[in-house]
mmCIF file of C-alpha atoms in Angstrom:
data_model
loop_
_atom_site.group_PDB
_atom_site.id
_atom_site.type_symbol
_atom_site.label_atom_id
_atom_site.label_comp_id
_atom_site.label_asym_id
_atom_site.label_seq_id
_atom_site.Cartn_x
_atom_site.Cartn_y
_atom_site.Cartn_z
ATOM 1 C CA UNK A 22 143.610 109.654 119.235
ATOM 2 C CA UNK A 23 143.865 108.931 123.147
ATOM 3 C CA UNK A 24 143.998 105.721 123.703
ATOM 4 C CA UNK A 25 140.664 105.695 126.127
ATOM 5 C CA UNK A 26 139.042 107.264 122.783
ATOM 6 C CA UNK A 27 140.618 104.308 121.185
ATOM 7 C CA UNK A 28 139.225 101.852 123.202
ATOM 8 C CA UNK A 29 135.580 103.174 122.943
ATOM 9 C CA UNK A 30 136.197 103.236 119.204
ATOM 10 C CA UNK A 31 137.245 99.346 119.031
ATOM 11 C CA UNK A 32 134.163 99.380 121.021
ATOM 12 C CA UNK A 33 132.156 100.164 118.245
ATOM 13 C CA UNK A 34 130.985 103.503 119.548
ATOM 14 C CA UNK A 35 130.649 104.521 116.126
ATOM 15 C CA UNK A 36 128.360 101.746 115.412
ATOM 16 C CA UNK A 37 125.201 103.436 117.757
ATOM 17 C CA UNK A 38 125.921 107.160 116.466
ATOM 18 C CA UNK A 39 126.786 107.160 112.839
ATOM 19 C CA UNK A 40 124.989 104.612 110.957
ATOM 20 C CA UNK A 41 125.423 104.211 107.124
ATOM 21 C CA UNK A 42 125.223 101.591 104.617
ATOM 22 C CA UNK A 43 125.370 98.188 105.686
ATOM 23 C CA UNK A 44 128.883 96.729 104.209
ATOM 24 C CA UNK A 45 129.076 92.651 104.501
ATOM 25 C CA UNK A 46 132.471 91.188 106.559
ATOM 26 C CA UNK A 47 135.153 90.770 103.742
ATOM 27 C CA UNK A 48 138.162 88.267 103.680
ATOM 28 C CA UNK A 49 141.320 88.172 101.792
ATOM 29 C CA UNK A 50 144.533 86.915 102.021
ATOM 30 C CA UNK A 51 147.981 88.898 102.515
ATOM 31 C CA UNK A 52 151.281 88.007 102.624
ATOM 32 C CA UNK A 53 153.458 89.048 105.623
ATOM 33 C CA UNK A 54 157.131 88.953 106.414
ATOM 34 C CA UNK A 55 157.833 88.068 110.280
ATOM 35 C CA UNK A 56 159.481 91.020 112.230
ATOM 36 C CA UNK A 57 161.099 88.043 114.306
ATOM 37 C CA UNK A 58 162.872 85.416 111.976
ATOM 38 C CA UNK A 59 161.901 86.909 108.720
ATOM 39 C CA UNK A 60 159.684 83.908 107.948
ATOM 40 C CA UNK A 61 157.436 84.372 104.968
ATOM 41 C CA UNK A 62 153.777 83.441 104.819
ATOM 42 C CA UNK A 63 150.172 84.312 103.613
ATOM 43 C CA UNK A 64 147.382 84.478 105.752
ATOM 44 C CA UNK A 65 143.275 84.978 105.766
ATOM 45 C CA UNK A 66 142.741 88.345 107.664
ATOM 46 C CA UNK A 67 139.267 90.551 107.267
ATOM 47 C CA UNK A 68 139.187 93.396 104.770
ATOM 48 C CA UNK A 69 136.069 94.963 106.155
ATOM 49 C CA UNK A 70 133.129 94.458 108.226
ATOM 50 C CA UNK A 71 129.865 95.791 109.789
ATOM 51 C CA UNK A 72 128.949 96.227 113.438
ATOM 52 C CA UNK A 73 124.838 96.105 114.150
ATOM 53 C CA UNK A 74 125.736 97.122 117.526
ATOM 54 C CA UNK A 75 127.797 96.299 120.861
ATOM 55 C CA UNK A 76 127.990 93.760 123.825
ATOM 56 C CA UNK A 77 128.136 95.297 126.966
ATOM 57 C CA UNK A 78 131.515 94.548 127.233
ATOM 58 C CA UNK A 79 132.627 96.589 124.147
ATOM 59 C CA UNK A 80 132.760 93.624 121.264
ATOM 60 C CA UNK A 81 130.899 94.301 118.245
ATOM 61 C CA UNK A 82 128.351 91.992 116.809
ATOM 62 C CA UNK A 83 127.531 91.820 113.111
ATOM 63 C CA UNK A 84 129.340 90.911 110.405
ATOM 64 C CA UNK A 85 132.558 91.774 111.489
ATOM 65 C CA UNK A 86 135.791 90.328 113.036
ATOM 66 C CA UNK A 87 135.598 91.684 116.644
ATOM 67 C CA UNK A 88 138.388 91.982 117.855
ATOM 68 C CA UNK A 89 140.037 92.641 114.551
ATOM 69 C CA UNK A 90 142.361 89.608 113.692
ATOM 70 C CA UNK A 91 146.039 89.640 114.343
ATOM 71 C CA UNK A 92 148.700 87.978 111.861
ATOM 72 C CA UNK A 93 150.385 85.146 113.717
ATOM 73 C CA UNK A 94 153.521 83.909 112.797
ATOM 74 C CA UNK A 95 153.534 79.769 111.718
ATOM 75 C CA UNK A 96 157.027 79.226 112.866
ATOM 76 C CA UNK A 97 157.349 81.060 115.904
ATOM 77 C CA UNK A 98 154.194 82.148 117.210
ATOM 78 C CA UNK A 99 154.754 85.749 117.093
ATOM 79 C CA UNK A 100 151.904 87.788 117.030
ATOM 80 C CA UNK A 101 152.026 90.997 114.700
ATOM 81 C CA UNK A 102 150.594 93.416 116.594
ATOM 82 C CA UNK A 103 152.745 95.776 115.068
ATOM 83 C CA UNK A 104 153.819 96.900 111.554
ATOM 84 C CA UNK A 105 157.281 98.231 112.784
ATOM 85 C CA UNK A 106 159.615 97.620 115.550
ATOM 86 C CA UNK A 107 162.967 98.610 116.334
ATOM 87 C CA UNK A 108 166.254 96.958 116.068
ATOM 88 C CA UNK A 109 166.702 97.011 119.701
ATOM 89 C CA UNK A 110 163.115 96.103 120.337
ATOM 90 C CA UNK A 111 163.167 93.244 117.709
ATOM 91 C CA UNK A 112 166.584 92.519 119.863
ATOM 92 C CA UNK A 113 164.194 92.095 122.916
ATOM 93 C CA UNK A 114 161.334 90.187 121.778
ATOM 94 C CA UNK A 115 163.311 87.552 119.444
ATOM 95 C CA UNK A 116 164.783 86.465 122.577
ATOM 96 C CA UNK A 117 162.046 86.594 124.256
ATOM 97 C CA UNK A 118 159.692 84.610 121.457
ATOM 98 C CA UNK A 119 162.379 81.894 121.402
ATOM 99 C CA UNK A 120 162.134 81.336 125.188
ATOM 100 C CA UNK A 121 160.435 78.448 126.543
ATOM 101 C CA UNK A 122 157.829 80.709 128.157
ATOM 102 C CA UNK A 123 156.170 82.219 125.081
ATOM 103 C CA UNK A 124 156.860 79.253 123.006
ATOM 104 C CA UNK A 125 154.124 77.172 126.170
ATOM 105 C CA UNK A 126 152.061 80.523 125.964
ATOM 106 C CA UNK A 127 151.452 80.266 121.843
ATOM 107 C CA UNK A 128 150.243 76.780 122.167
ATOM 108 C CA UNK A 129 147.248 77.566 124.685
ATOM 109 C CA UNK A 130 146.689 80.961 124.876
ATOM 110 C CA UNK A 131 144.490 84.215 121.931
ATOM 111 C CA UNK A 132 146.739 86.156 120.120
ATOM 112 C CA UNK A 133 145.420 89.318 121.720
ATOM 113 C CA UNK A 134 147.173 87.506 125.259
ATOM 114 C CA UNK A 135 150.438 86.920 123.191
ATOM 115 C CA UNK A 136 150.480 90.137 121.691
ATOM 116 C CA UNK A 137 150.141 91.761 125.490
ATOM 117 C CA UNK A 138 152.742 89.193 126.512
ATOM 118 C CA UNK A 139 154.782 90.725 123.924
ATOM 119 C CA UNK A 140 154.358 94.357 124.653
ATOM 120 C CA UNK A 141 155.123 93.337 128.469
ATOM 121 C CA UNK A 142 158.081 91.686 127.362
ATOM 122 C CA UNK A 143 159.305 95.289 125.641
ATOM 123 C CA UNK A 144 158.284 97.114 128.992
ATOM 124 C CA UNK A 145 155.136 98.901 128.031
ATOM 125 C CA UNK A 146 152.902 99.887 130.615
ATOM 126 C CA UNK A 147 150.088 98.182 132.484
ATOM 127 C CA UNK A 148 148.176 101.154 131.354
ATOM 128 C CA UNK A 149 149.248 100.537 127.963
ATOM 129 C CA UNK A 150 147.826 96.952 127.824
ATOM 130 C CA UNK A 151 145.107 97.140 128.822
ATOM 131 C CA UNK A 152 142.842 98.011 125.701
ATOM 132 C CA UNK A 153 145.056 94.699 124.504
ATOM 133 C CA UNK A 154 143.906 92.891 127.513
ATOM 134 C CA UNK A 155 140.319 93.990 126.841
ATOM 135 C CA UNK A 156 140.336 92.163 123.185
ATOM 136 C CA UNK A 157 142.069 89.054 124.571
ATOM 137 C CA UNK A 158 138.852 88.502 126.626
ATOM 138 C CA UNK A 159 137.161 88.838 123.570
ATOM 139 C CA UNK A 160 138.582 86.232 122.293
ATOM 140 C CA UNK A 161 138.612 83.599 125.595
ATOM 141 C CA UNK A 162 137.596 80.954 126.293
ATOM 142 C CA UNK A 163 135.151 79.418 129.529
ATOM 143 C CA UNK A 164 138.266 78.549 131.019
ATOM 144 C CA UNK A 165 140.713 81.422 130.148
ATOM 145 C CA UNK A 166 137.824 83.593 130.361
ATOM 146 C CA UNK A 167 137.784 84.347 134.505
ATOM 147 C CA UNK A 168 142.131 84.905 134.644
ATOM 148 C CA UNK A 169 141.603 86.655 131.211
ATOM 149 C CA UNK A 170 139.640 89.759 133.026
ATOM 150 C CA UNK A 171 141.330 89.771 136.443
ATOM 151 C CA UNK A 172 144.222 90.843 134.183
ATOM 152 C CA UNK A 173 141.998 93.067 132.239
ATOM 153 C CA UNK A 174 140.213 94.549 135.177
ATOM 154 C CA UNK A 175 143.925 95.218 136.635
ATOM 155 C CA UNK A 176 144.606 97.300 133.848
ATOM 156 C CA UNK A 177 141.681 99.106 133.830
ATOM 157 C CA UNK A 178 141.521 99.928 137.228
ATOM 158 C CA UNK A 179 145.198 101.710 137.019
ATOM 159 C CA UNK A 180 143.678 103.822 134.070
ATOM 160 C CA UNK A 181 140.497 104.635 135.361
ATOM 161 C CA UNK A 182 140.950 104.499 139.112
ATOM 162 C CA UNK A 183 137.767 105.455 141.505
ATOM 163 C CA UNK A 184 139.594 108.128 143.324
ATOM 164 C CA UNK A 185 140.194 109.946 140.072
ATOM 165 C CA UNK A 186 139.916 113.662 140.645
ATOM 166 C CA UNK A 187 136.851 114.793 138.990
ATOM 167 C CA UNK A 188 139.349 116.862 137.049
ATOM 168 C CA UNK A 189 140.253 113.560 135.787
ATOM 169 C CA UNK A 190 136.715 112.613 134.939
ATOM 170 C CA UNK A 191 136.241 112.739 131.685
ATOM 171 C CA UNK A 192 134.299 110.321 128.966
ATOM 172 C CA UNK A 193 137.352 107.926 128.574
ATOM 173 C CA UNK A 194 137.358 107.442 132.351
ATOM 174 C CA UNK A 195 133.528 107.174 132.022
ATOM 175 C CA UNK A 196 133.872 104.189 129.667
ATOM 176 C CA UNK A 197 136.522 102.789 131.555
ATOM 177 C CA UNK A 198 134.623 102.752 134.699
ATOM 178 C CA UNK A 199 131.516 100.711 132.674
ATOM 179 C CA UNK A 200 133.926 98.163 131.514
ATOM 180 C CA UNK A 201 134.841 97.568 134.548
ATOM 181 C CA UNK A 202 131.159 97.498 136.110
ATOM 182 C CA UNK A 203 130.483 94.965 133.300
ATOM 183 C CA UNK A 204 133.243 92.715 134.443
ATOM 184 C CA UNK A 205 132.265 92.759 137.812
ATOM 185 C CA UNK A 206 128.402 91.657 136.667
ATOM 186 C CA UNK A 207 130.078 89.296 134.574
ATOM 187 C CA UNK A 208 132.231 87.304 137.239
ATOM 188 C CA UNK A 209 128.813 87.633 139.485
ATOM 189 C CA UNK A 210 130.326 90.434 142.031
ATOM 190 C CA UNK A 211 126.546 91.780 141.929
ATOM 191 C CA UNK A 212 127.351 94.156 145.056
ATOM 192 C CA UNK A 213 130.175 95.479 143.729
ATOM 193 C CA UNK A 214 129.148 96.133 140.087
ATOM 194 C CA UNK A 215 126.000 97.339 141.661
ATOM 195 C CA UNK A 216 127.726 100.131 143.759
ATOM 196 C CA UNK A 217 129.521 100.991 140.558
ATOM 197 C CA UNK A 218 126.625 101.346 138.489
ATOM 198 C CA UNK A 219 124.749 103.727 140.687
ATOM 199 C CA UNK A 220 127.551 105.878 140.999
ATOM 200 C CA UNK A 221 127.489 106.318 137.320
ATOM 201 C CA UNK A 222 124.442 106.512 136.984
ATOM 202 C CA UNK A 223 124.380 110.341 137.180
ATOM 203 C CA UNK A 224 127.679 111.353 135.726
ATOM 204 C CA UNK A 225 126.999 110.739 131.675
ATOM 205 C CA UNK A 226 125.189 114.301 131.210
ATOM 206 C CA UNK A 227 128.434 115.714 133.072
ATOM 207 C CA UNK A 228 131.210 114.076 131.515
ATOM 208 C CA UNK A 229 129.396 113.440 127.541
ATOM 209 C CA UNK A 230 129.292 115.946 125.215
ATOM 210 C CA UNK A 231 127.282 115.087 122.050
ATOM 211 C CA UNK A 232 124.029 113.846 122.456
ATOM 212 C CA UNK A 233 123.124 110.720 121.138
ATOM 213 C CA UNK A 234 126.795 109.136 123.092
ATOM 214 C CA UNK A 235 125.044 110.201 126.319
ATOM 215 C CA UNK A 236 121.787 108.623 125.562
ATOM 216 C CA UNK A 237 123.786 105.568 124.948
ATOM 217 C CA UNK A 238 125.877 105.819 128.456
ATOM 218 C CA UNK A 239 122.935 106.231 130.557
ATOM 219 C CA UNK A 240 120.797 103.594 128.566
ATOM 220 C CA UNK A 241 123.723 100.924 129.157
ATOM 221 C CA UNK A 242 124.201 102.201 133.276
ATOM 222 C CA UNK A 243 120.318 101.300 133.686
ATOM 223 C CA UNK A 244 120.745 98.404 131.808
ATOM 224 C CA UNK A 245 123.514 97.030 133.621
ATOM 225 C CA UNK A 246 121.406 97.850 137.035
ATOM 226 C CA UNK A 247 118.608 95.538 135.989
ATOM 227 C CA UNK A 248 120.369 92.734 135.503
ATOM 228 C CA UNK A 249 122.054 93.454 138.632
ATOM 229 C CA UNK A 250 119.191 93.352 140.037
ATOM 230 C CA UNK A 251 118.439 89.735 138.192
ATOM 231 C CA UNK A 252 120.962 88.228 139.148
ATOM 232 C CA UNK A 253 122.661 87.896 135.450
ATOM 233 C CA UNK A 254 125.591 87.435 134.534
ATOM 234 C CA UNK A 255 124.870 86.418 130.947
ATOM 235 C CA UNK A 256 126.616 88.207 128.035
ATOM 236 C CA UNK A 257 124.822 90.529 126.711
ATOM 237 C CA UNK A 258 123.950 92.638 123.960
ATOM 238 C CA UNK A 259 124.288 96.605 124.873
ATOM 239 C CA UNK A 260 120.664 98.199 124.279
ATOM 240 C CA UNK A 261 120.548 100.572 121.342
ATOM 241 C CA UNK A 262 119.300 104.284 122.706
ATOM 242 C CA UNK A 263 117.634 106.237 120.371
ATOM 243 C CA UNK A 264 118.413 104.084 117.551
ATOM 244 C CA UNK A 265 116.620 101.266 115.527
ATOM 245 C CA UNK A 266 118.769 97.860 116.906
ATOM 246 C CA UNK A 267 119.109 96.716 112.683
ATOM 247 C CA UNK A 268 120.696 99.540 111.323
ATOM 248 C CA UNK A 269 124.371 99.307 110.796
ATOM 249 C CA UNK A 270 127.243 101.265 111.018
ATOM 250 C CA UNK A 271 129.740 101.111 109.025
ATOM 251 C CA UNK A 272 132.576 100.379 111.209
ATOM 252 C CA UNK A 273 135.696 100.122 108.631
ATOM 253 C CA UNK A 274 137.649 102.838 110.862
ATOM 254 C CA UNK A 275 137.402 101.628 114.007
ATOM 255 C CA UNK A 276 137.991 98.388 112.920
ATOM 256 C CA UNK A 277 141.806 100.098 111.827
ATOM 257 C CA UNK A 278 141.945 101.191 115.481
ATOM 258 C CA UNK A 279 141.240 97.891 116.518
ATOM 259 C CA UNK A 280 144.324 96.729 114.382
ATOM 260 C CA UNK A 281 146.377 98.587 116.885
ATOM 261 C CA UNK A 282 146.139 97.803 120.268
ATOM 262 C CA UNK A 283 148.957 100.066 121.677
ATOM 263 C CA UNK A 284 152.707 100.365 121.606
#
C-alpha cells in the first residue's frame, strides 16, 4: 500500500464505501517487551472497533480508537510504533530515548509526537512523518493543537505540493491537498483554505476512480466551502455522500494500517 493510500485508509475511507456489520470497540490487554531496555509490561490497547464515519480532518468517529493506540513504554517513554527495529537503529534511538530531550518530550507531549520524534531521530523523511504527524493532531490538545499542525501541514505540503505536475495528480495528492485545506479552515486562514477549496473543487471526477469515493471528495470540497464561507472553524464531522450517516463500517483493517504510521 502507498503510503498516501495509507493515510486515506487511517482516514476511514473505508468507513463511507463499504459498510457492514456494526462491530462494538473491543479492549484487551497484551504484554509487550520494550525494543529499548527490554522492560516488560502489559498494557490496555483496542482489539477492534467501528467507524460511523469521518471528521473532516481524517479521524474516525464511532466506537473506535482513532488514531489507533500506541504501546508506550513505563520506564522510558518509548513509544512502539514499531514491531521490529534494527540493531543499529535500536543503537540510535536508545541513545536518543535516554537523552534529556525525549525524556522532557514524554512528559508533555501524544505518543503519535514521540513516535515522529523517534522516526526523526532514525532519519526518516519529512515525507515519511507526516501521516504520523497527522494522528498526533488527533490526539492534541487546545494548546499543542496550533504547533501540532504547522508541523503536520509542513509535511504535507512536501508530499502534496501545489505545483505538482498534473502527472503527479493523482487521488493520494487529492486527499493530501483536502487535509491541508482543512487545516487551513481550522487555524481560521479562511482566504487561503478558500482558494484551495475552489481549486479542488473540479478535480475529484479527474483524479477518482470508483464512484461512490468521488461522491465523497466533492461532497467534503463543498462542504468545506460553506463553512468557509461561515466563518467556521469548528471541528467537524465530514458529510456522508450517498450514504445513510448510521451505518457502519467495519473498519478492523484500516485500523491495522493505522497501527503503522511509517518507517
Amino acid at each position: 500500500m502507498s503510503r498516501m493510500a495509507a493515510w486515506a485508509c487511517a482516514g476511514v475511507w473505508l468507513a463511507v464505501v463499504a459498510a457492514g456489520p456494526a462491530q462494538a470497540l473491543t479492549i484487551m490487554e497484551m504484554d509487550y517487551q520494550c525494543p529499548v531496555g527490554g522492560e516488560r509490561f502489559r498494557q490496555e490497547t483496542a482489539g477492534s472497533g467501528t467507524a460511523f464515519g469521518h471528521y473532516l480532518d481524517g479521524q474516525a468517529y464511532g466506537p473506535i480508537m482513532s488514531p489507533w493506540p500506541l504501546a508506550k513504554c513505563p520506564g522510558n517513554g518509548f513509544v512502539m510504533y514499531r514491531d521490529d527495529f534494527s540493531p543499529a537503529e535500536l543503537e540510535v534511538l536508545t541513545a536518543f530515548v535516554q537523552g534529556q530531550a525525549y525524556q522532557q518530550l514524554r512528559q508533555t507531549e501524544t505518543t503519535y509526537w514521540l513516535a515522529a520524534s523517534l522516526q526523526e531521530a532514525l532519519g526518516v523523511s519529512l515525507v515519511d512523518r507526516a501521516g504520523t504527524l497527522m494522528r498526533a493532531t488527533w490526539q492534541a490538545s487546545p494548546a499543542q493543537y496550533p504547533h501540532y499542525v504547522e508541523a503536520a501541514a509542513t509535511a504535507f505540503a512536501a508530499a502534496c505540493p501545489d505545483d505538482a505536475a498534473h502527472t503527479q495528480r493523482d487521488e493520494q495528492w487529492l486527499y493530501c491537498q483536502l487535509i491541508r485545506g482543512e487545516w487551513e479552515r481550522r487555524s481560521s486562514r479562511f482566504d487561503a483554505a478558500r482558494a484551495r477549496f475552489e481549486r479542488l473543487q473540479p478535480l475529484p471526477p479527474q483524479l477518482v476512480g470508483d464512484a461512490d469515493a468521488r461522491a465523497q471528495y466533492a461532497s467534503e470540497v463543498a462542504q468545506q466551502l460553506a463553512l468557509v464561507e461561515q466563518g467556521d472553524a469548528r471541528r467537524t464531522m465530514a458529510s456522508m455522500a450517498g450514504k445513510d450517516a448510521g451505518v457502519a463500517g467495519d473498519v478492523e483493517a484500516a485500523a491495522d494500517a493505522a497501527a503503522d504510521p511509517g518507517r
